[in-house]
CSV table of C-alpha atoms in Angstrom, one decimal:
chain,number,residue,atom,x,y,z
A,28,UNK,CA,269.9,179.3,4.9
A,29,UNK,CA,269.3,176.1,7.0
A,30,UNK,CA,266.6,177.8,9.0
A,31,UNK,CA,264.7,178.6,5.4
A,32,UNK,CA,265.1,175.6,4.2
A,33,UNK,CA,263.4,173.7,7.4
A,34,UNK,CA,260.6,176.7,7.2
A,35,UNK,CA,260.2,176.0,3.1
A,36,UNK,CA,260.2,171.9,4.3
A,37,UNK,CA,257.3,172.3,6.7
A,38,UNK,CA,255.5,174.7,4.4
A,39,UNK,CA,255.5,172.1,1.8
A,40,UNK,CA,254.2,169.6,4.1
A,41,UNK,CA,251.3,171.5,5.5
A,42,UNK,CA,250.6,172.4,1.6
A,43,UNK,CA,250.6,168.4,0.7
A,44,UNK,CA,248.4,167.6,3.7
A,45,UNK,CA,246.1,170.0,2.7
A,46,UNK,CA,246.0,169.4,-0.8
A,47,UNK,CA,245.5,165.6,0.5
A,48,UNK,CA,242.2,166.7,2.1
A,49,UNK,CA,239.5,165.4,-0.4
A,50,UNK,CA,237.7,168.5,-2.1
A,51,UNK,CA,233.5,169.0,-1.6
A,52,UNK,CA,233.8,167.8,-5.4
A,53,UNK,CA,235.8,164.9,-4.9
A,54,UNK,CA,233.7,163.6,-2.1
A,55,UNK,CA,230.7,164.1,-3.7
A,56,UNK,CA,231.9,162.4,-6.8
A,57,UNK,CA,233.5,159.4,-4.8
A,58,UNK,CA,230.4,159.2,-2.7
A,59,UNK,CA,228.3,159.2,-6.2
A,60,UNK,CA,230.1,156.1,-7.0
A,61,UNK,CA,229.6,154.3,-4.3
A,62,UNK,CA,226.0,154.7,-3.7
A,63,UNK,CA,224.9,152.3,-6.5
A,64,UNK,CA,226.1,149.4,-3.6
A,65,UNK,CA,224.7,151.7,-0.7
A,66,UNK,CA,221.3,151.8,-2.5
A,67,UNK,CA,221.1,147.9,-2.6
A,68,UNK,CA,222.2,148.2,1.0
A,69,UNK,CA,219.4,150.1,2.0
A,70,UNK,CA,216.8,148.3,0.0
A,71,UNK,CA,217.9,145.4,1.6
A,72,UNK,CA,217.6,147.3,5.1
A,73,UNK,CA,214.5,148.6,4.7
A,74,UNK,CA,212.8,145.1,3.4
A,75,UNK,CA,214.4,143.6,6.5
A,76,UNK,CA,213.6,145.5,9.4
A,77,UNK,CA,213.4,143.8,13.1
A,78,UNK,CA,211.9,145.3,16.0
A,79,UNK,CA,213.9,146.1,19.0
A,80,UNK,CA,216.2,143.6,21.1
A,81,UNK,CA,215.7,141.3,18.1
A,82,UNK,CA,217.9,142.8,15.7
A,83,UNK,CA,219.9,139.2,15.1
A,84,UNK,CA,220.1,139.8,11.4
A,85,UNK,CA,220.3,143.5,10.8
A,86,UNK,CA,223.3,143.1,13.5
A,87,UNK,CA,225.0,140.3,11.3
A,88,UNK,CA,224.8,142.2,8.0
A,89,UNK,CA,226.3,145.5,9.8
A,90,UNK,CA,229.4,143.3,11.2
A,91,UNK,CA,229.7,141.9,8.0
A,92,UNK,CA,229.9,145.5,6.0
A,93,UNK,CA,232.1,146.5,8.9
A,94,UNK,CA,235.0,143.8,8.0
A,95,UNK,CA,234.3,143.5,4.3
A,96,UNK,CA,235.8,147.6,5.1
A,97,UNK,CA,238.9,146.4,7.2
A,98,UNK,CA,237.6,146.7,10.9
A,99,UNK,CA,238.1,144.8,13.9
A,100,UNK,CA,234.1,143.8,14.8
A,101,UNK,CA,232.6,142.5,17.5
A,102,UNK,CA,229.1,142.0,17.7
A,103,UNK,CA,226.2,140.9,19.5
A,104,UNK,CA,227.4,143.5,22.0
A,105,UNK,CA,224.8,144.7,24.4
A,106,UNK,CA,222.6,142.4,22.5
A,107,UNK,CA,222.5,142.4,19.0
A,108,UNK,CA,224.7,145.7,18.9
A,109,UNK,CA,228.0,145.9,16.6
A,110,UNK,CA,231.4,147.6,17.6
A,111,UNK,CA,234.2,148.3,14.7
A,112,UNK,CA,237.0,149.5,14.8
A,113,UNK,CA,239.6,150.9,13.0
A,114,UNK,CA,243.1,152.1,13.9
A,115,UNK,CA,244.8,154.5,11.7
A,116,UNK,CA,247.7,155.6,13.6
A,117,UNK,CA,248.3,158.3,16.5
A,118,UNK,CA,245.3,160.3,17.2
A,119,UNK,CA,241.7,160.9,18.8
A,120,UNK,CA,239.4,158.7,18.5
A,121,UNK,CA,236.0,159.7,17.1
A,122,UNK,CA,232.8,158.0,17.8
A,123,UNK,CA,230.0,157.4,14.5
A,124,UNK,CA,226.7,156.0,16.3
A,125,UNK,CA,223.4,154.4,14.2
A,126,UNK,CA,220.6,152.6,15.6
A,127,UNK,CA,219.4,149.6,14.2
A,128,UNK,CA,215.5,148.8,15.3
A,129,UNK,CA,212.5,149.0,13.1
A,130,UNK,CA,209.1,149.7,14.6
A,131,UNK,CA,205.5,147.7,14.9
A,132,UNK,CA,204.0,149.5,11.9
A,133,UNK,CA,202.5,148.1,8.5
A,134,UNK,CA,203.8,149.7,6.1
A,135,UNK,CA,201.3,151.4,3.6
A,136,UNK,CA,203.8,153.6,1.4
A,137,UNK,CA,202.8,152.0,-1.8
A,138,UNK,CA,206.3,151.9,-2.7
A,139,UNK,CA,207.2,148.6,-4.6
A,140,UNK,CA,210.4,148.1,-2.5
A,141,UNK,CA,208.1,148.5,0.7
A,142,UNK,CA,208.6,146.1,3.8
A,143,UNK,CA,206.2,143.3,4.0
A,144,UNK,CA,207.9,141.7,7.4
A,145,UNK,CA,205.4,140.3,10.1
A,146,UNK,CA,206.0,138.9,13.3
A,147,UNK,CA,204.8,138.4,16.7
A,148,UNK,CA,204.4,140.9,19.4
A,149,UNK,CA,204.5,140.5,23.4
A,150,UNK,CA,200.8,139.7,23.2
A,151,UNK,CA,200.8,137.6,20.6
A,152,UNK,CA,199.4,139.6,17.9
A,153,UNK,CA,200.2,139.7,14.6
A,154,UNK,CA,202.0,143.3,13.4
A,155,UNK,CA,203.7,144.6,10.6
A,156,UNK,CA,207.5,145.8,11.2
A,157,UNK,CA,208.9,148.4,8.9
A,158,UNK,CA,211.8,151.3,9.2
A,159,UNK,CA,209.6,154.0,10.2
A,160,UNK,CA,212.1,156.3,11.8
A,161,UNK,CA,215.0,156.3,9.4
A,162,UNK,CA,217.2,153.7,10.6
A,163,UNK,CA,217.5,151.9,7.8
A,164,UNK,CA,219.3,155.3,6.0
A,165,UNK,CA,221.1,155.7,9.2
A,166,UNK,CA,223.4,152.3,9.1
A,167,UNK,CA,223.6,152.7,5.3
A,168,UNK,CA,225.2,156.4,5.9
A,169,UNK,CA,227.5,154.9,8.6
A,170,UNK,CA,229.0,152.3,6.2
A,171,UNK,CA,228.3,154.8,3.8
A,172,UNK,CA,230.7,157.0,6.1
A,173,UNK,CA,232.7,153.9,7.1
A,174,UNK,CA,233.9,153.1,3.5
A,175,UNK,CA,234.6,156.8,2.2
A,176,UNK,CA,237.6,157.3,5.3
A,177,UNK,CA,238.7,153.8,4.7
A,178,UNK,CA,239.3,155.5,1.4
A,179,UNK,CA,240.5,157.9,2.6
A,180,UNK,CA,242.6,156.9,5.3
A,181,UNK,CA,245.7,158.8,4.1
A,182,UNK,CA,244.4,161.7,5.1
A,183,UNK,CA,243.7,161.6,8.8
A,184,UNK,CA,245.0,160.0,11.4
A,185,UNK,CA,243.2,158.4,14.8
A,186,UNK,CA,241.1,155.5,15.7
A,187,UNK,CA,237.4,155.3,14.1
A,188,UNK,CA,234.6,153.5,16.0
A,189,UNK,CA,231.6,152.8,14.5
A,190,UNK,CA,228.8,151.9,16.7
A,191,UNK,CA,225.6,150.0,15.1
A,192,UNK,CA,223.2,149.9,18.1
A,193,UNK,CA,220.2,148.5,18.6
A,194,UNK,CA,217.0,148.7,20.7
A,195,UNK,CA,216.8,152.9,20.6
A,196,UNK,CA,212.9,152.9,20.0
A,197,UNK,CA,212.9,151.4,23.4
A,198,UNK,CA,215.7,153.7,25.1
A,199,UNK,CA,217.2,150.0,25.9
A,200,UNK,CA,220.7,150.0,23.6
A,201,UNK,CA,222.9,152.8,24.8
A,202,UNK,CA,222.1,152.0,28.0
A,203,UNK,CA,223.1,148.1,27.6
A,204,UNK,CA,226.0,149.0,24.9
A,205,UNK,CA,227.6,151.4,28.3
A,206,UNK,CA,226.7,149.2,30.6
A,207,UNK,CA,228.5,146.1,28.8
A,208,UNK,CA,231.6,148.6,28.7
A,209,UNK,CA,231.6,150.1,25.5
A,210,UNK,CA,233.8,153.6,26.9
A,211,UNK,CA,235.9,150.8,29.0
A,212,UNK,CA,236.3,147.7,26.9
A,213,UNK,CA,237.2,149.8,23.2
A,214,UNK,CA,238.5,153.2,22.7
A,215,UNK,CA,237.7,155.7,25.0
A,216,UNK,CA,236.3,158.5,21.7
A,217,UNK,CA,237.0,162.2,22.4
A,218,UNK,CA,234.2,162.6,19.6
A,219,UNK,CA,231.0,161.6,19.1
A,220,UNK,CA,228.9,162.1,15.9
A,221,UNK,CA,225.4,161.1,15.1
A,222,UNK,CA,222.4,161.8,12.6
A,223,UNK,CA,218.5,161.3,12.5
A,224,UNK,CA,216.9,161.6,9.2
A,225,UNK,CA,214.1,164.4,9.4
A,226,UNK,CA,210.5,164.3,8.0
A,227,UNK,CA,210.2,168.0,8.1
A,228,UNK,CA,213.8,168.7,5.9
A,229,UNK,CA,214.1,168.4,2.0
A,230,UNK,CA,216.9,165.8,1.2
A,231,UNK,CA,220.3,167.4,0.4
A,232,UNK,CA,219.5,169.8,3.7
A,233,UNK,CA,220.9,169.2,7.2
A,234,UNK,CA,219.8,170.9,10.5
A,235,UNK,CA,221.8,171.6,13.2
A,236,UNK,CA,220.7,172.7,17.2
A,237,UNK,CA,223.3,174.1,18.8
A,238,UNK,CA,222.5,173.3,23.0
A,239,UNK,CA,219.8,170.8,24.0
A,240,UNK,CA,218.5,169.0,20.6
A,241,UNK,CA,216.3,166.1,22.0
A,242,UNK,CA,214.4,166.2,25.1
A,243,UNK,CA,214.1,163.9,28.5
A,244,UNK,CA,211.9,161.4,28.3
A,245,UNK,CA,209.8,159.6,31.4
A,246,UNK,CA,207.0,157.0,30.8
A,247,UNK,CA,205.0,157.2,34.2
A,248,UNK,CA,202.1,154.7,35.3
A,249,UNK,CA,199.5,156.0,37.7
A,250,UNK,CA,197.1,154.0,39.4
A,251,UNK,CA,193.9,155.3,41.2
A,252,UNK,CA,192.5,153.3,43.8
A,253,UNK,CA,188.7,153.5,44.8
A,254,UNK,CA,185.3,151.7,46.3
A,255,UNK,CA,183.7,150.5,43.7
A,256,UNK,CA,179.5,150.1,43.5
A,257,UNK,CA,176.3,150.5,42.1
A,258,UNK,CA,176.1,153.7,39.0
A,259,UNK,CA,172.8,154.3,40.7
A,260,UNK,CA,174.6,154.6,43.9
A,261,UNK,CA,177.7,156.6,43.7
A,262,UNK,CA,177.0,158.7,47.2
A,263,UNK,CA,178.3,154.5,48.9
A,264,UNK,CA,181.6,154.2,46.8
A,265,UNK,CA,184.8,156.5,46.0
A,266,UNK,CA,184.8,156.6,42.2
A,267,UNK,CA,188.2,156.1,40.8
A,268,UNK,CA,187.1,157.3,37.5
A,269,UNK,CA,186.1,161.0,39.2
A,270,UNK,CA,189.5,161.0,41.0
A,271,UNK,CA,191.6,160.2,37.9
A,272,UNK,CA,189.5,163.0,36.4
A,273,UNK,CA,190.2,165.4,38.3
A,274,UNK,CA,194.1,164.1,38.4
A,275,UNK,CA,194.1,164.4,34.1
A,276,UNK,CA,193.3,168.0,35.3
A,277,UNK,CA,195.2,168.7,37.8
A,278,UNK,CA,198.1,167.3,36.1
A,279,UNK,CA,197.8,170.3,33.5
A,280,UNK,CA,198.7,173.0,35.9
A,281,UNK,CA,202.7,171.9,36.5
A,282,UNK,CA,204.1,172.8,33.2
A,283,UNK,CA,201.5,175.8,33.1
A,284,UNK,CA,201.8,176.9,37.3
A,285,UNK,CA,204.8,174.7,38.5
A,286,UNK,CA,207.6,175.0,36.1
A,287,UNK,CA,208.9,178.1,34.9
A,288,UNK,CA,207.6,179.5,31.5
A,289,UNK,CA,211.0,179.6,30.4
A,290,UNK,CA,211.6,175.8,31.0
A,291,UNK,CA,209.6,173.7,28.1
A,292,UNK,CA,208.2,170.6,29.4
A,293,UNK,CA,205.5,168.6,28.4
A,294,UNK,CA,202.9,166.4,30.7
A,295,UNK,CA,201.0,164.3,28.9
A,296,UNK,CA,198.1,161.8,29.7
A,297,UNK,CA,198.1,159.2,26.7
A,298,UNK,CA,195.9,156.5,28.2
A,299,UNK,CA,193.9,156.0,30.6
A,300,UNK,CA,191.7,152.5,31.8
A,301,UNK,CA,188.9,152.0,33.9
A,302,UNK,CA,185.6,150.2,34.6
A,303,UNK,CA,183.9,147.5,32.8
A,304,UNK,CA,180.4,148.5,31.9
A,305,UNK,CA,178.2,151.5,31.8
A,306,UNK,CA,176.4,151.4,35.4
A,307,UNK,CA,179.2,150.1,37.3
A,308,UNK,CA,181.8,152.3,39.3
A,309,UNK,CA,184.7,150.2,39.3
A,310,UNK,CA,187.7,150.2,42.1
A,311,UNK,CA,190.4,150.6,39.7
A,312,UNK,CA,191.5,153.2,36.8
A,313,UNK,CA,195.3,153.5,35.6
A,314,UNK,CA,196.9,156.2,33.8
A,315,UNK,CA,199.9,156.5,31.6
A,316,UNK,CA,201.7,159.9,31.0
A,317,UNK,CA,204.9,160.8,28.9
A,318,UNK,CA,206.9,163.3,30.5
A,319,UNK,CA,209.0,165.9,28.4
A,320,UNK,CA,212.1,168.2,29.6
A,321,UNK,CA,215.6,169.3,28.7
A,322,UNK,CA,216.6,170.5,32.3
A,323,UNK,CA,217.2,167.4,34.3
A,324,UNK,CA,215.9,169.4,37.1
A,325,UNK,CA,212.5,170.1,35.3
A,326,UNK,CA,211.9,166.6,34.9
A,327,UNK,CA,212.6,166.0,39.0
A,328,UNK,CA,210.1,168.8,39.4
A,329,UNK,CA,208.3,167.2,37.5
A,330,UNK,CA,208.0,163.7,39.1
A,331,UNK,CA,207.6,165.0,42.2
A,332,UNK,CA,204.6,167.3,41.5
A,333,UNK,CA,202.5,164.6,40.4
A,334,UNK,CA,203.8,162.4,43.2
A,335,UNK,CA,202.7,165.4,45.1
A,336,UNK,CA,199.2,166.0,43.0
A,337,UNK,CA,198.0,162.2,43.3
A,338,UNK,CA,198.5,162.0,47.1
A,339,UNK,CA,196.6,165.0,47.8
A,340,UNK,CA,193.5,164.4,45.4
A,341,UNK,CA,193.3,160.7,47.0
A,342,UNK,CA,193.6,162.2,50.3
A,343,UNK,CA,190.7,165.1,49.7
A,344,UNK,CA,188.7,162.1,48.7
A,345,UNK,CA,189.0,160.4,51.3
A,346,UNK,CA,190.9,157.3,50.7
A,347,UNK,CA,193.0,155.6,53.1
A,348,UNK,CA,196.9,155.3,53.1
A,349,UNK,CA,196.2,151.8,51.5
A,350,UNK,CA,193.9,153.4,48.9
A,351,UNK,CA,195.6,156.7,48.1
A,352,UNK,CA,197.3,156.2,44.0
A,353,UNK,CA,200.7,155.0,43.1
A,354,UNK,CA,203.0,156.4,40.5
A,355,UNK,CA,205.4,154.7,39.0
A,356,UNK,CA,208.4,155.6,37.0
A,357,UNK,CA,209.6,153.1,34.3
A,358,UNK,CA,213.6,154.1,35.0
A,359,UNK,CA,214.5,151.7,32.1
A,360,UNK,CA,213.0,153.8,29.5
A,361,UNK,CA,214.4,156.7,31.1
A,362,UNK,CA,216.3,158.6,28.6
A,363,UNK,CA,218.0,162.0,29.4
A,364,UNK,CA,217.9,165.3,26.9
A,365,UNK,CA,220.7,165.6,24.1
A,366,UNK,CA,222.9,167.9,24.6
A,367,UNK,CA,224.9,169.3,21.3
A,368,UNK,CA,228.1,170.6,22.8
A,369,UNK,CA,228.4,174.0,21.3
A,370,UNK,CA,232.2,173.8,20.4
A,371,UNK,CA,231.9,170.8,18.9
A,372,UNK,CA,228.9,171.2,17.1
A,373,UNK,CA,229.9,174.7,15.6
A,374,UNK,CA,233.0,172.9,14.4
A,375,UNK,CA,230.8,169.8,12.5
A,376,UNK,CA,228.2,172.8,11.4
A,377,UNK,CA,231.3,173.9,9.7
A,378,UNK,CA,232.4,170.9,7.9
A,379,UNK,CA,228.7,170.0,6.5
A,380,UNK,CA,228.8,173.3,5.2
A,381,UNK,CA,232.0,173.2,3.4
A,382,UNK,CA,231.2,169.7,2.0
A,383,UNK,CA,227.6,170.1,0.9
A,384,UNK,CA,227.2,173.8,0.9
A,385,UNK,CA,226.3,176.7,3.3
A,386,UNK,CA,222.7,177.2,2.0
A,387,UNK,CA,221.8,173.4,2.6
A,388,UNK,CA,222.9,173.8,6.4
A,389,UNK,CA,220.0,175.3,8.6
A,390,UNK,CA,219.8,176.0,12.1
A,391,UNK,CA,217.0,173.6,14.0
A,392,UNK,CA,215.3,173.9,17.0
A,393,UNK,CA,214.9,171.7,19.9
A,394,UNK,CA,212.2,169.1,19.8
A,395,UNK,CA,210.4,167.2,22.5
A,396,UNK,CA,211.6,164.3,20.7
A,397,UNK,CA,213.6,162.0,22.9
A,398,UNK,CA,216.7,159.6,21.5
A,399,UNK,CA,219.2,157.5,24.1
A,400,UNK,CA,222.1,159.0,21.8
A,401,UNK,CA,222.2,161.6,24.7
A,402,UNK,CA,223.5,158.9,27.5
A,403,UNK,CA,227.1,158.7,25.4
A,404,UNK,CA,227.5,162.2,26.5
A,405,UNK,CA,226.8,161.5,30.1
A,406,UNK,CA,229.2,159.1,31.0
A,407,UNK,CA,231.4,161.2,33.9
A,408,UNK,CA,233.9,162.7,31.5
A,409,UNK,CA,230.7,164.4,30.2
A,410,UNK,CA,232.1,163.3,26.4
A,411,UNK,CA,231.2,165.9,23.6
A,412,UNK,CA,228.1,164.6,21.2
A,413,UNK,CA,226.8,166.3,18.3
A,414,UNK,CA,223.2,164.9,16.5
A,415,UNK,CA,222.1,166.5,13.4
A,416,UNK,CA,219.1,166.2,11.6
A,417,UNK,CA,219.3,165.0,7.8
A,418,UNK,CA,217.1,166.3,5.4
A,419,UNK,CA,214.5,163.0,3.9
A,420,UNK,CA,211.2,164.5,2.2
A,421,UNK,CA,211.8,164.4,-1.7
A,422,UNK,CA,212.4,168.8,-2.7
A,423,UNK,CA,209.1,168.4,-4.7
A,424,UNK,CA,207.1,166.9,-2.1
A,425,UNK,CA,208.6,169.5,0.4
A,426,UNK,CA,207.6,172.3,-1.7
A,427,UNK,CA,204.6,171.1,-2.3
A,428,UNK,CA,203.6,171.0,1.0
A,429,UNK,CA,205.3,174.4,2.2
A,430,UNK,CA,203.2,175.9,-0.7
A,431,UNK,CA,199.8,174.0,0.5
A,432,UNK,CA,200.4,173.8,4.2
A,433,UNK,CA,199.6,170.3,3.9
A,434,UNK,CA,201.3,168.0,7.0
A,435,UNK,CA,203.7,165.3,5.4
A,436,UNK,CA,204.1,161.9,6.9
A,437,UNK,CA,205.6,162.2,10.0
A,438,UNK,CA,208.2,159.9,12.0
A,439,UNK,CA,206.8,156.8,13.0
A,440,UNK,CA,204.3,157.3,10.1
A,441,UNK,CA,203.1,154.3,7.9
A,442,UNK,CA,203.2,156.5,5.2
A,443,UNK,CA,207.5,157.9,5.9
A,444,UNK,CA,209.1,157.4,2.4
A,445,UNK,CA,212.6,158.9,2.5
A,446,UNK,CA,213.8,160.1,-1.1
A,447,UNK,CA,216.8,157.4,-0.1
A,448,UNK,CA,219.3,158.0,-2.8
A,449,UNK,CA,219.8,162.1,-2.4
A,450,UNK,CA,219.5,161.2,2.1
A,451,UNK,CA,222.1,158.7,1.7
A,452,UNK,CA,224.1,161.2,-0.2
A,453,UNK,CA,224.0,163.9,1.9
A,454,UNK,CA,224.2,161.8,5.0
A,455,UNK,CA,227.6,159.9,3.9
A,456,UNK,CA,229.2,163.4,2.7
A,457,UNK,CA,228.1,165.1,5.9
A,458,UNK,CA,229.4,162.9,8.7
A,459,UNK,CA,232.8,161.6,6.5
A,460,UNK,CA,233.6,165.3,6.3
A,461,UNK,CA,232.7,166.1,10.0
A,462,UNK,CA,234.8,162.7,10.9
A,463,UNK,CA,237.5,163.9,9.0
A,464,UNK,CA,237.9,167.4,9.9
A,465,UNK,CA,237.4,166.1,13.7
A,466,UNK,CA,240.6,163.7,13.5
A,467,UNK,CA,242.6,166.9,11.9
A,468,UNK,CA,241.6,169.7,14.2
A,469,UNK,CA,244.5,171.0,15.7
């Protein structure tokens, strides 16, 4: 009889904590009234944006969202990036990560709540700054996220860090956020959870790739040496513009001859300088390629085929050792693939789907896209990181353009308008449920 009674005790229990668990339709309708305040958040976001390592304000507003919410904040960490967290008992800690830069575009939207922020760039030229990859909507779904399992906190148990960092457009922040000790100095999570909004989604959708989600990135300078001369007399120099010719070329063949079809990568040339007027060879033209993988292997192969390429075209030309072109590898805006860890993701696949619906929750493929989210999976624990993408074009709009075949506005577009209110939504229901279910997994 004792025995039953313990069994009847712990079956009530488990029935309470699961009845505890916030329905889709009560998250949805505590998320609905909160977004009145997460609206005004964004607006103010979006009107305010700063470009990267700058981020001063946007930092200061986070922090002070974070402890208006109960956190323990501390900011201007790995420059103007913002830690919070908050203990709720015995548990795992999970990991919420949102990038905080805007970008050097004007932006020509239209819309009446549109960014008119100038400033200054490293030349000294005046630009326009706006939120043209979704950043804005990703800090107002964090405290979006932030506030609903403060709410909530009855109903899970662990320790929630929320991450705000800055200087991702330029693959800088994770890299000084880790570096500073992020996985040292706070919680060590056992989870971590980010989104992207998507320009290619309807809002109220989310898409999800399983495996490698984000590619490598590599920003390579070239420089082609030469003897310069007359136009009239090109048989007396070594024309640097020929050679870097025949590298753009050449260059071509290692993702189509090196690398094995079954490996995507990407080599592209996206500038190239040289010479000063129409009959003069100069002695100098430089190069700049982007580099995509997934493999970190493929992007080694990589690198060293073009070191490989550029040696041999300068040598076939003639040029001395002192001549022959340089390559150059900017290892601080290295950033390495993102990798979805299958378990976790199918696990977060599953929550999105219980809290926004299973028809809203697509499966996405890899991009050549790159985003330093993937360095807080590569610290030597290999930690488990899921990235999802979240749904932004207005339903119409998206039809519209299925329908037509008509291109929207892309990422990085002047013309990106996210339908804010139903993103926000979606993005605040998504990760608090994902966060949730994460802190209760057994």
């Amino acid at each position: 009889m004792k025995k039953l009674s313990i069994i009847s005790a712990l079956m009530a229990a488990s029935l309470t904590a699961q009845a505890a668990q916030p329905s889709p339709a009560q998250l949805a309708q505590s998320v609905e009234q909160a977004l009145p305040k997460l609206e005004q958040l964004y607006l103010h976001l979006h009107q305010h944006p700063e470009l990267s390592y700058h981020e001063q304000q946007t930092g200061q507003r986070m922090a002070t969202e974070l402890k208006r919410l109960g956190f323990e904040v501390t900011d201007n960490y790995g420059g103007y990036g913002v830690v919070a967290i908050f203990k709720n008992g015995q548990g795992p800690t999970v990991m919420v990560r949102a990038d905080t830069d805007g970008l050097p575009i004007t932006e020509q939207t239209g819309k009446d709540y549109a960014s008119t922020v100038t400033t200054q760039d490293e030349d000294g030229n005046t630009v326009g700054v706006m939120h043209g990859c979704g950043h804005d909507i990703h800090m107002t779904s964090l405290i979006g996220s932030a506030e609903q399992l403060v709410k909530h906190k009855d109903q899970w148990q662990g320790t929630l860090m929320m991450v705000a960092q800055p200087a991702e457009e330029v693959g800088g922040g994770a890299k000084a956020m880790l570096k500073q000790g992020l996985f040292s100095q706070f919680p060590t999570p056992d989870h971590i959870l980010g989104l992207h909004v998507s320009a290619s989604l309807p809002a109220g959708q989310v898409g999800i790739a399983p495996g490698y989600a984000l590619a490598n990135v590599d920003s390579v300078d070239i420089t082609v040496k030469g003897k310069g001369g007359h136009g009239a007399y090109p048989h007396t120099t070594i024309d640097p513009v020929v050679l870097a010719s025949r590298i753009v070329l050449a260059l071509q063949t290692i993702p189509s001859r090196e690398v094995s079809p079954l490996a995507p990568n990407v080599v592209t040339v996206g500038s190239i300088h040289g010479g000063s007027k129409h009959n003069i060879i100069s002695n100098e033209v430089k190069l700049q390629l982007t580099l995509r993988s997934y493999d970190p292997q493929v992007r080694l192969q990589q690198i060293a085929a073009i070191k490989r390429m550029v040696k041999g075209i300068g040598i076939s030309a003639g040029l001395t050792e002192s001549l022959l072109p340089t390559v150059y590898v900017h290892s601080d805006e290295t950033i390495p693939s993102t990798y979805n860890d299958p378990t976790q993701t199918a696990q977060i696949r599953d929550s999105i789907r219980q809290a926004i619906g299973s028809d809203n929750v697509v499966k996405s493929e890899p991009v050549m896209a790159g985003e330093d989210f993937g360095l807080y999976g590569l610290t030597p624990e290999k930690r488990p990181i899921t990235i999802f993408w979240l749904g932004a074009v207005e339903p119409t709009k998206y039809q519209r353009s299925v329908d037509s075949g008509k291109l929207l506005p892309s990422l990085h577009s002047s013309l990106f308008a996210p339908d804010y209110p139903d993103t926000i939504s979606t993005g605040v229901k998504a990760t608090t449920a994902s966060v949730m279910d994460l802190f209760n997994a057994k």
